[in-house]
Coordinates of C-alpha atoms and ligand atoms in Angstrom, one line a residue:
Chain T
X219 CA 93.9 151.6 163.2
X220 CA 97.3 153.6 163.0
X221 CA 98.6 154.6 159.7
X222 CA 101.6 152.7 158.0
X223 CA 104.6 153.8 158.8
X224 CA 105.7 154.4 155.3
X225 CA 108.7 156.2 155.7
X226 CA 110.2 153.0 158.1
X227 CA 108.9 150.6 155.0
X228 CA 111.1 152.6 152.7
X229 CA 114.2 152.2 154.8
X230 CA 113.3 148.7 155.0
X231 CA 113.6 148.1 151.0
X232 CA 117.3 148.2 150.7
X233 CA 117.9 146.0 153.5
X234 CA 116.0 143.6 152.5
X235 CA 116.4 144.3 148.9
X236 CA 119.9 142.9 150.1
X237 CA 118.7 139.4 150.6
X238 CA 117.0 139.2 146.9
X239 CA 120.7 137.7 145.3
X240 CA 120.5 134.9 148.1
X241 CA 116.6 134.5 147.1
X242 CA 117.4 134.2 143.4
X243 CA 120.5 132.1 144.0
X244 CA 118.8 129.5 146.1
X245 CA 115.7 129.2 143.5
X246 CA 118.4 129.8 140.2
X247 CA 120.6 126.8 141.7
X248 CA 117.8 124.6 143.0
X249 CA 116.1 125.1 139.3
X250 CA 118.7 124.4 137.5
X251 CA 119.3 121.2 139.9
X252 CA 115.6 120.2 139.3
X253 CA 116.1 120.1 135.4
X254 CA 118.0 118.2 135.0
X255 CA 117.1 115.7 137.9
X256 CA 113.4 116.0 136.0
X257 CA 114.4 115.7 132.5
X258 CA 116.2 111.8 133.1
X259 CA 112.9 111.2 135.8
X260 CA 110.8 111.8 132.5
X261 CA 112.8 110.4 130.1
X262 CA 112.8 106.7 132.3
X263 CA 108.9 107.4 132.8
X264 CA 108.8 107.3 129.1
X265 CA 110.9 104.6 128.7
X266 CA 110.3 102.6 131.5
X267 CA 113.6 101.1 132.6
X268 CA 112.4 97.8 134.3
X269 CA 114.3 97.2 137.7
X270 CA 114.0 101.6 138.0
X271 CA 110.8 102.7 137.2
X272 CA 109.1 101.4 140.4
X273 CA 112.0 103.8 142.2
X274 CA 111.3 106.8 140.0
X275 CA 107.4 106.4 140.2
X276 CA 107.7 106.2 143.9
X277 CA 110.3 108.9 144.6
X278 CA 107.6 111.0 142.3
X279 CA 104.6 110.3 144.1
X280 CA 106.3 110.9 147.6
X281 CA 107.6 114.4 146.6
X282 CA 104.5 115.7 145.2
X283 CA 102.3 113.9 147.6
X284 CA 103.8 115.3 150.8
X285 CA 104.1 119.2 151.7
X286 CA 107.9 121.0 151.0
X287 CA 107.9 122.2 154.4
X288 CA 107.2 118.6 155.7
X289 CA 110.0 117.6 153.1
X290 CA 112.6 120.4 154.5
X291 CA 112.2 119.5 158.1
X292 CA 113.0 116.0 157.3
X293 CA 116.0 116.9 155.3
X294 CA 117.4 119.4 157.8
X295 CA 116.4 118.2 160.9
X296 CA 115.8 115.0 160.8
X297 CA 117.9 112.8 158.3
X298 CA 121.1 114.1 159.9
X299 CA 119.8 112.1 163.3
X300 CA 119.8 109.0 160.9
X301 CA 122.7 109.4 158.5
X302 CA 125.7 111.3 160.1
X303 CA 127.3 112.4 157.0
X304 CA 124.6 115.1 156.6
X305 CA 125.3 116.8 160.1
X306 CA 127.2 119.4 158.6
X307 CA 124.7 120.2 156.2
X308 CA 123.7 123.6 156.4
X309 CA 120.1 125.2 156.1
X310 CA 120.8 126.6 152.7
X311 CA 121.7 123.9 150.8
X312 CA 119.3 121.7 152.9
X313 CA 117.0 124.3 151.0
X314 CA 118.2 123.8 147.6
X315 CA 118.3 120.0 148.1
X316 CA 114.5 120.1 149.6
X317 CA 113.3 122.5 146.3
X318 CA 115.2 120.8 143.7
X319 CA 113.8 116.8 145.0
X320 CA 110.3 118.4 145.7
X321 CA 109.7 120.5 142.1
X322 CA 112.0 118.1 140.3
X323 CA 109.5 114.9 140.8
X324 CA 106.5 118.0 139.2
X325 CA 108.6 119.2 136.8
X326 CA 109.0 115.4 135.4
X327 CA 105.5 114.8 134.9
X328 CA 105.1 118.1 132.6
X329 CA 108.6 117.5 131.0
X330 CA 106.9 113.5 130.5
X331 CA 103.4 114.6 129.2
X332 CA 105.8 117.3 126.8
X333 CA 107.8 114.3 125.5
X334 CA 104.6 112.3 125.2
X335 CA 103.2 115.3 123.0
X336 CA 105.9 115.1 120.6
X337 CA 104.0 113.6 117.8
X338 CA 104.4 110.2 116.6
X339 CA 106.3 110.9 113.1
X340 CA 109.1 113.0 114.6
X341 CA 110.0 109.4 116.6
X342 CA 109.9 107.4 113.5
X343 CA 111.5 109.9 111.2
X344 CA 114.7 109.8 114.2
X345 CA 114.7 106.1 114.2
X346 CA 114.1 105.6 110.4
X347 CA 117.3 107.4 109.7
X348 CA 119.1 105.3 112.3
X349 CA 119.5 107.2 115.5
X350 CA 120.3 105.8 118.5
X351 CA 117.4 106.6 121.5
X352 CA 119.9 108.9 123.0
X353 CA 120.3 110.8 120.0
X354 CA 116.6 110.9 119.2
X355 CA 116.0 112.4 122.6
X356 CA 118.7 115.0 122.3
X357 CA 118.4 116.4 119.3
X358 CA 114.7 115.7 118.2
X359 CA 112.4 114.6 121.0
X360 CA 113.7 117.1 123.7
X361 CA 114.2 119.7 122.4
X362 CA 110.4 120.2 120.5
X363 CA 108.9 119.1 124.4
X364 CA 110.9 122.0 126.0
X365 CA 109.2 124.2 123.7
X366 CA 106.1 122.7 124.9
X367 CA 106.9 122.6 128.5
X368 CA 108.6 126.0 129.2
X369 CA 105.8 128.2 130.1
X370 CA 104.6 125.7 132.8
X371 CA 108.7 125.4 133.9
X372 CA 108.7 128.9 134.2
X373 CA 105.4 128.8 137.0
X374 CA 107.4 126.1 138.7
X375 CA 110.2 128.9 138.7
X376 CA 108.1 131.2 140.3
X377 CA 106.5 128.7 143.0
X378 CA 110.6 128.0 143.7
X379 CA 111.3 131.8 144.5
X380 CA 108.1 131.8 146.4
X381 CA 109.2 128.5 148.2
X382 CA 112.5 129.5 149.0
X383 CA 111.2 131.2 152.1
X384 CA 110.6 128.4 153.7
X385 CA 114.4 128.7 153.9
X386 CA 113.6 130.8 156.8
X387 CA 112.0 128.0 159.0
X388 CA 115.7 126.2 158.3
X389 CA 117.0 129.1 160.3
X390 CA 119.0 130.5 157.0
X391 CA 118.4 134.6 157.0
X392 CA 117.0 135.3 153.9
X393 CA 114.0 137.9 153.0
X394 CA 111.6 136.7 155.4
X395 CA 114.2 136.1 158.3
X396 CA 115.9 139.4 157.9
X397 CA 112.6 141.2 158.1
X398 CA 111.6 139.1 161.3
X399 CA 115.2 140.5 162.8
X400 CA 114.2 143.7 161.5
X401 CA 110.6 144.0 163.3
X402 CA 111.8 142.6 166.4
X403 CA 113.4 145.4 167.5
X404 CA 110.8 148.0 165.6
X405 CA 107.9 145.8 166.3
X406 CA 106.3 146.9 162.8
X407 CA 105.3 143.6 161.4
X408 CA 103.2 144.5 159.5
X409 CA 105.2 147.0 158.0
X410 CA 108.3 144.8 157.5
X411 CA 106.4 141.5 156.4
X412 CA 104.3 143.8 154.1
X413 CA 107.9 145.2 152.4
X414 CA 108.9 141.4 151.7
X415 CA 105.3 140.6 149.9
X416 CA 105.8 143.3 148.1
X417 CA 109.4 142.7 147.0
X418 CA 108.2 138.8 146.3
X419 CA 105.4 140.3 144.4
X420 CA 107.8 142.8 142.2
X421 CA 110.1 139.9 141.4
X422 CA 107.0 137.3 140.1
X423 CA 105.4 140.1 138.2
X424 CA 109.4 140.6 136.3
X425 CA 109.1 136.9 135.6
X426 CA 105.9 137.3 134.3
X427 CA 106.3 139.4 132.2
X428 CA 109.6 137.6 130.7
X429 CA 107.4 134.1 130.7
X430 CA 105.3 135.9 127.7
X431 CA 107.6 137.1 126.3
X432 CA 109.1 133.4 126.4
X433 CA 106.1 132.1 125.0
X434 CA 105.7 134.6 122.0
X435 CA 109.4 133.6 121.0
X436 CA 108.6 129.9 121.5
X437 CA 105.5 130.3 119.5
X438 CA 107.7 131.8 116.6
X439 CA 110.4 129.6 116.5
X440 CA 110.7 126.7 113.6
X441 CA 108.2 128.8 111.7
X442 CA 110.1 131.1 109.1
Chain K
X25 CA 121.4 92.5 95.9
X26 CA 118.2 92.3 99.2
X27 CA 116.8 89.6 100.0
X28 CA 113.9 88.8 102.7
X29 CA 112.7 85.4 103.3
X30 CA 109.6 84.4 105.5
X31 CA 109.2 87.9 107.0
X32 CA 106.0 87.6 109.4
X33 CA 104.6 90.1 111.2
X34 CA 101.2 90.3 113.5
X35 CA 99.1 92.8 115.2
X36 CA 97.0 91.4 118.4
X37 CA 97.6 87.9 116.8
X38 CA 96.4 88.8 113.5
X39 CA 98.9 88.2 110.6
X40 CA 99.6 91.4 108.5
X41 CA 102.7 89.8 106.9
X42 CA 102.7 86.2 106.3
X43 CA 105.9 84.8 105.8
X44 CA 106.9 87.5 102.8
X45 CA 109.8 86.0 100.3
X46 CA 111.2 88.8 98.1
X47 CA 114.6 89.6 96.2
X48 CA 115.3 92.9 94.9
X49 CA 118.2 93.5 92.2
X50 CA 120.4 96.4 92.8
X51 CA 119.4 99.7 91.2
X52 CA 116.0 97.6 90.9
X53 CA 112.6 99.8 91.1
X54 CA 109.9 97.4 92.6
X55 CA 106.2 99.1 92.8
X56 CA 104.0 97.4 95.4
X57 CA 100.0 97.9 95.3
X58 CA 97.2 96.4 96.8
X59 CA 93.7 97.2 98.6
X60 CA 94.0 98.8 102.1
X61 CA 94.9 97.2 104.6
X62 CA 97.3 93.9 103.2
X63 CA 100.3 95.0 104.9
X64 CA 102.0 97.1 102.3
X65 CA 102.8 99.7 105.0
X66 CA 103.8 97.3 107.5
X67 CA 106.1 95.7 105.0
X68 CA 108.1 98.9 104.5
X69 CA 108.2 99.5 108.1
X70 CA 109.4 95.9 109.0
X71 CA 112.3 96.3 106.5
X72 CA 112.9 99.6 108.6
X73 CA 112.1 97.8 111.8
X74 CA 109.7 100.9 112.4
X75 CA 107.7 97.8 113.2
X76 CA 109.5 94.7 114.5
X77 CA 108.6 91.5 112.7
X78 CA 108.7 88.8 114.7
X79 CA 110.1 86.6 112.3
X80 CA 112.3 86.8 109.0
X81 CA 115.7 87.0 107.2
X82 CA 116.9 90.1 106.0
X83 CA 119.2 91.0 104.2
X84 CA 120.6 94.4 102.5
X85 CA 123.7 94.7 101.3
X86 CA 126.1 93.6 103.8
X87 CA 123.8 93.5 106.6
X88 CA 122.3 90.6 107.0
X89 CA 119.9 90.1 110.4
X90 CA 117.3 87.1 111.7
X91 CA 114.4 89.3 112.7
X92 CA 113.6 87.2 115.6
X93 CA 117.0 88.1 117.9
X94 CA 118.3 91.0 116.2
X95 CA 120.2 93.3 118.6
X96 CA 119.6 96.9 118.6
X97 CA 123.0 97.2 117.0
X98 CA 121.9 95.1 113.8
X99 CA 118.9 96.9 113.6
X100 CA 120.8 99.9 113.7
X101 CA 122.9 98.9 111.4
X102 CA 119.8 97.9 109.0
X103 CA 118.2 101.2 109.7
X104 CA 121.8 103.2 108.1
X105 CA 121.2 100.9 105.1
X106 CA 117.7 101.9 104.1
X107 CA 115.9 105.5 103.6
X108 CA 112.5 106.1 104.3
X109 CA 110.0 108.8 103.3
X110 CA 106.9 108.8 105.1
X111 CA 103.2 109.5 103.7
X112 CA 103.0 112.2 106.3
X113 CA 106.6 113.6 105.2
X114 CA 108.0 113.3 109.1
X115 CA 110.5 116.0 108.7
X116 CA 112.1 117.2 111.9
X117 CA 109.8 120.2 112.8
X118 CA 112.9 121.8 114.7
X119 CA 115.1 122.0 111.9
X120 CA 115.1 123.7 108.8
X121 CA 115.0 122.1 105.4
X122 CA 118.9 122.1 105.0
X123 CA 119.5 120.8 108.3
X124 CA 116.4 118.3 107.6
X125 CA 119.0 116.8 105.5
X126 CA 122.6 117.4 107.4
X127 CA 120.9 115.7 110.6
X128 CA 121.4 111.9 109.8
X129 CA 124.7 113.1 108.0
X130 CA 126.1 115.0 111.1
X131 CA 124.5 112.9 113.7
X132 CA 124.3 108.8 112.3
X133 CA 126.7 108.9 109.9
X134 CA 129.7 111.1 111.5
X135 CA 130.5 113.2 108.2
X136 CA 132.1 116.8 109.2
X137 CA 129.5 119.4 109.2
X138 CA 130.7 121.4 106.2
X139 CA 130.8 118.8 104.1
X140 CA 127.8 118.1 105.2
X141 CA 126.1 121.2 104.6
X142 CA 127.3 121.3 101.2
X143 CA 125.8 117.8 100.1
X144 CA 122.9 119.4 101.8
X145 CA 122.9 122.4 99.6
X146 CA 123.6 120.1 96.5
X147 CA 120.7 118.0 97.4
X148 CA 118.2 120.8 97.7
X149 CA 119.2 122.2 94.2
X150 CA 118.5 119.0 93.0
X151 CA 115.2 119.1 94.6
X152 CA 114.7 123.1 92.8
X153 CA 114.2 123.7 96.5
X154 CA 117.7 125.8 97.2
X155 CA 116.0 128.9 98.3
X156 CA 114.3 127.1 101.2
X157 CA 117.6 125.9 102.7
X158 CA 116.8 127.9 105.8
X159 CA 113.3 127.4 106.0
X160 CA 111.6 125.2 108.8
X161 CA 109.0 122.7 108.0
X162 CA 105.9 124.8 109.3
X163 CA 106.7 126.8 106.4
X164 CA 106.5 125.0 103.4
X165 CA 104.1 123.9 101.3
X166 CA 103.4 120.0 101.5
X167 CA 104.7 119.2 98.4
X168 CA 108.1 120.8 99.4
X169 CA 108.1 119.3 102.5
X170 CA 107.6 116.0 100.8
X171 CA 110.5 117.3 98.4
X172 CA 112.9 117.8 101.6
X173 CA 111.9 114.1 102.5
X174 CA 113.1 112.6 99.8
X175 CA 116.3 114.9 99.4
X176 CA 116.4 113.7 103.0
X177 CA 116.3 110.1 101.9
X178 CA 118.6 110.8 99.2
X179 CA 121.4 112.2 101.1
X180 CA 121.8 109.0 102.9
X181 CA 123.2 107.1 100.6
X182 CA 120.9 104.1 101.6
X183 CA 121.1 100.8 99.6
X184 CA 117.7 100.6 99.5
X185 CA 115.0 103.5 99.4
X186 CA 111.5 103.0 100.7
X187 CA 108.6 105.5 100.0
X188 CA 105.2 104.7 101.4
X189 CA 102.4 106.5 99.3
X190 CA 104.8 109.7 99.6
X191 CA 101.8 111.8 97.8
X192 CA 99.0 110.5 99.4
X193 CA 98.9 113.1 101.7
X194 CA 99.1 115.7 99.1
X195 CA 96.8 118.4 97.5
X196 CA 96.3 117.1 93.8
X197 CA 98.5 120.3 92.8
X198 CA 101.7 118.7 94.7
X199 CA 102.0 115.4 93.8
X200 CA 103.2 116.1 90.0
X201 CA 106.2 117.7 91.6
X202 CA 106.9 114.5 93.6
X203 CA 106.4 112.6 91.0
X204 CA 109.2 114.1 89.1
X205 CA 111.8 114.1 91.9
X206 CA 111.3 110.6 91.7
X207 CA 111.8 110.1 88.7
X208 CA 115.0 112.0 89.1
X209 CA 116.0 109.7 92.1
X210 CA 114.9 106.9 89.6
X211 CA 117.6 107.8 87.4
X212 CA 120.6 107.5 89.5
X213 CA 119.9 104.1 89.3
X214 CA 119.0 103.7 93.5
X215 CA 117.2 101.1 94.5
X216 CA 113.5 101.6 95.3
X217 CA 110.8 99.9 96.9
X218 CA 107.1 102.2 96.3
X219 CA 103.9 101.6 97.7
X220 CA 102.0 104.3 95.8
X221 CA 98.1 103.9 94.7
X222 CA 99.0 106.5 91.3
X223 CA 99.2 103.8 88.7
X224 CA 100.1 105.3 85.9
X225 CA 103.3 106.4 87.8
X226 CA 103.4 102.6 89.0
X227 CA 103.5 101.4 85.5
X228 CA 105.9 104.0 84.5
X229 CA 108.7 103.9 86.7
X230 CA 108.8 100.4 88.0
X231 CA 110.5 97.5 86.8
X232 CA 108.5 94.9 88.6
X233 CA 105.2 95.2 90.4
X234 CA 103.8 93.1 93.4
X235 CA 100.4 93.0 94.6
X236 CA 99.9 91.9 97.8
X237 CA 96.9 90.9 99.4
X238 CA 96.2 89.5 102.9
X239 CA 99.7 90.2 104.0
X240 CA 101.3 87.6 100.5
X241 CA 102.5 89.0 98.0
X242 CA 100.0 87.4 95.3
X243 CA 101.3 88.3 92.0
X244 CA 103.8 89.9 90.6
X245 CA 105.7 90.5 87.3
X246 CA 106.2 93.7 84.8
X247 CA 103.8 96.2 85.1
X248 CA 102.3 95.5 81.2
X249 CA 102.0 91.9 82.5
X250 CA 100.1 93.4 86.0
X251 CA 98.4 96.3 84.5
X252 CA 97.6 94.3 80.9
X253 CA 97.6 90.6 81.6
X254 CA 97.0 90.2 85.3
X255 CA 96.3 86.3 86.2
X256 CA 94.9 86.3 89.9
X257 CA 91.3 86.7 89.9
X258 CA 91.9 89.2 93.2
X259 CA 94.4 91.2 91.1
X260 CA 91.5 91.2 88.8
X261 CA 89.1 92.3 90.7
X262 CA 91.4 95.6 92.3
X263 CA 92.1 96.8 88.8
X264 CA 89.0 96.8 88.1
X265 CA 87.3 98.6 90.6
X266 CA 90.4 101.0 90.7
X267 CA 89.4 101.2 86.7
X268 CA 85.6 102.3 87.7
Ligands
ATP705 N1 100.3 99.6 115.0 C1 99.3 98.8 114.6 N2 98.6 98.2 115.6 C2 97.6 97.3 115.2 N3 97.2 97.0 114.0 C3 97.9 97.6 113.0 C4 99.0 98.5 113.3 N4 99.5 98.9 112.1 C5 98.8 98.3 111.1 N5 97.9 97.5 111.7 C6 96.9 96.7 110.9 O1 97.6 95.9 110.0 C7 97.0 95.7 108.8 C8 97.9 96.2 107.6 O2 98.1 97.5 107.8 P1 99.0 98.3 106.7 O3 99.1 99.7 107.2 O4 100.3 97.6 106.5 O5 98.1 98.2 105.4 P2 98.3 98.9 104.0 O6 98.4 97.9 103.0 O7 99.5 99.9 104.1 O8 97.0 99.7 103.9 P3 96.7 101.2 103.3 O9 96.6 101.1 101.8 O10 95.4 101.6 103.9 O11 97.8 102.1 103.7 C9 95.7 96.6 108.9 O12 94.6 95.7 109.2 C10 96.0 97.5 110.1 O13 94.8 97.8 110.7
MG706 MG1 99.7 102.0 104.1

């Protein structure tokens, strides 16, 4: 086995350090997407809005039962075939689309069981003093099941920034597809694909280290 | 001036309120007791619609609603007449004991937020709780949380206040400090409705007392004609085993 060409790895890191803004954008954009997209999915799960919940309980069981790759092909490549408005669609918002559907329809079922959690006096105390649902959910209900639901929001973060290389397969040149480029002409693979784990890996350990962070601040809050 | 007339409410098909007929006097202080179990929570909820009874006139003030198609606006509306304190206290676990009591103010009733704050501020002196204006729930002691409940309550304004055995959820070294704020609240002449099991509290501060049993209200009157002279053999039979 030849040694690792350390010295090409290094060059490597700035270039593909370059890509890590589009990385973050996509997974920043697509999270922020899914939030909101999985806070009215759980809030109609908890609710269960006759004529819509059959629609949202399908819609979650299709995005987490199917694979995201499966899920971005059909976006990219295929539903353009069927509706024409989405030719022009390119492959990185195809990719935010395809993150925020697939993590939103996860991210719902810990944002319900969150809102479920709250416990039952906070609900009666909001309605006893006459608050409409939509006020209770705002400023009671909500708020106490992000508290609950932020660590595991934060791991669906991190599987987003992971996911986002699958960008690559929609022919968008992020991390993984710059490196490709870079190792065809070098033909270090290994070399290149091992300076992109390690970037990846640098950027989940950050988050990790914020996430407890998070969680000691979370565990602090509404008790001085 | 309330009045409720044939309020019925059942759980699986059992009846927990049978067709309840009651008229409480403004600035009237009405004690209800009774063995576990007759419906005196589930009458203080209905009147809150924390519960929905399936059938029943009420009416509080100048809301008046027919339980069995009220709209969410009525019951709205009935919900911003009344005040409720809960055995378990239910304060807002994300807010601190000030804006425990600004929330309803702010949010339900529109007032502007300093104004707010300052009945806030007035309504925590008056509950010697001022120096925990900024404190959350988590942090206080059960009898101030049940303190901030009841300023919570009393901020409101409400025609009518309910409290549902507000200190049975209390270490015995809290629940004389309840008792006096509500003998304070007593005082400014609001209207209360109490289900409380302290009788000597029950015979001091109310002007009427009902005991219900199996969901009826079976007797009722002054407490020395309750407590001294009671008539139904039931009503009897609960004093005296309280008594034991
Ligand atoms: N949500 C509910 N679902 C089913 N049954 C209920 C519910 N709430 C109350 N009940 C039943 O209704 C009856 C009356 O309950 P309620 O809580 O009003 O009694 P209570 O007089 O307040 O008793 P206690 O002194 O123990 O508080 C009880 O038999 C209770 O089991
Ligand atoms: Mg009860």
């Amino acid at each position: 086995m030849q040694g690792l060409d350390l010295e090409y790895m290094l060059g490597l890191v700035p270039v593909i350090l370059g890509y890590v803004p589009l990385t973050l954008g996509m997974a920043a954009a697509a999270m922020v997407l899914a939030l909101v997209l999985a806070a009215l999915l759980a809030v109609e799960r908890v609710f269960r809005v006759a004529w819509l919940d059959w629609a949202v309980v399908l819609f979650i069981s299709f995005f987490r039962g199917t694979p995201l790759l499966v899920q971005l092909f059909l976006f990219y490549y295929g539903l353009p075939q069927v509706l024409s408005v989405l030719t022009s669609i390119d492959g990185v918002t195809a990719a935010i689309m395809g993150l925020t559907l697939h993590f939103s329809a996860y991210m719902a079922e810990t944002i319900r069981a969150a809102i479920l959690g709250v416990d039952r006096s906070q609900w009666e105390a909001a309605q006893s003093i006459g608050m409409t649902q939509s006020q209770m959910m705002r400023r009671i209900i909500l708020p106490q099941a992000a508290r609950v639901a932020a660590p595991t929001l934060v791991n669906y973060f991190i599987d987003m920034i992971k996911g986002t290389s699958l960008a690559f397969t929609l022919g968008v040149t992020e991390m993984m597809g710059a490196a490709q480029k870079e190792a065809a002409g070098s033909f270090l693979y290994f070399e290149a694909f091992l300076v992109v784990a390690l970037i990846y890996w640098a950027m989940v350990e950050l988050l990790s280290q914020g996430q407890a962070w998070l969680e000691t601040q979370l565990n602090k809050a509404y008790a001085r | 001036m309330i009045s409720i007339r044939g309020l019925s409410k059942s759980f699986n098909g059992t009846a927990v309120l049978d067709g309840i007929d009651l008229d409480i006097a403004a600035g009237e202080r009405v004690v209800v007791i009774g063995p576990s179990g007759t419906g005196k929570s589930t009458l203080l909820r209905s009147l809150n619609f924390l519960d929905r009874p399936e059938e029943g006139l009420i009416r509080i003030g100048d809301v008046m609603l027919d339980a069995a198609d009220a709209s969410n606006a009525e019951i709205l509306a009935l919900r911003r007449r009344t005040a409720f304190v809960f055995q378990n206290y239910a304060l807002f676990a994300n807010r601190t004991a000030k804006e425990n009591i600004m929330e309803a103010l702010v949010t339900v009733q529109g007032v502007p937020k300093p104004d707010a704050e300052r009945r806030a501020l007035d309504v925590l002196a008056e509950t010697g709780l001022a120096d925990k204006a900024d404190s959350y729930p988590a942090s206080l002691s059960g009898g101030q949380q049940q303190r901030v409940g009841i300023g919570r309550a009393m901020a409101l304004g409400a025609e009518l206040m309910l409290f549902d055995e507000p200190t049975s959820a209390l270490d015995p070294e809290w629940v004389g400090e309840v008792l006096d704020l509500m003998r304070r609240v007593a005082e400014h002449r609001q209207t209360m409705l109490i289900v409380t099991h302290e009788m000597q509290f029950a015979r001091e501060i109310a002007d009427r007392v009902l005991f219900m049993e199996g969901g009826r209200i079976v007797e009722q009157g002054p407490p020395e004609q309750i407590f001294g002279a009671p008539r139904d053999p039931r009503l009897q039979r609960f004093l005296k085993r309280l008594s034991q």
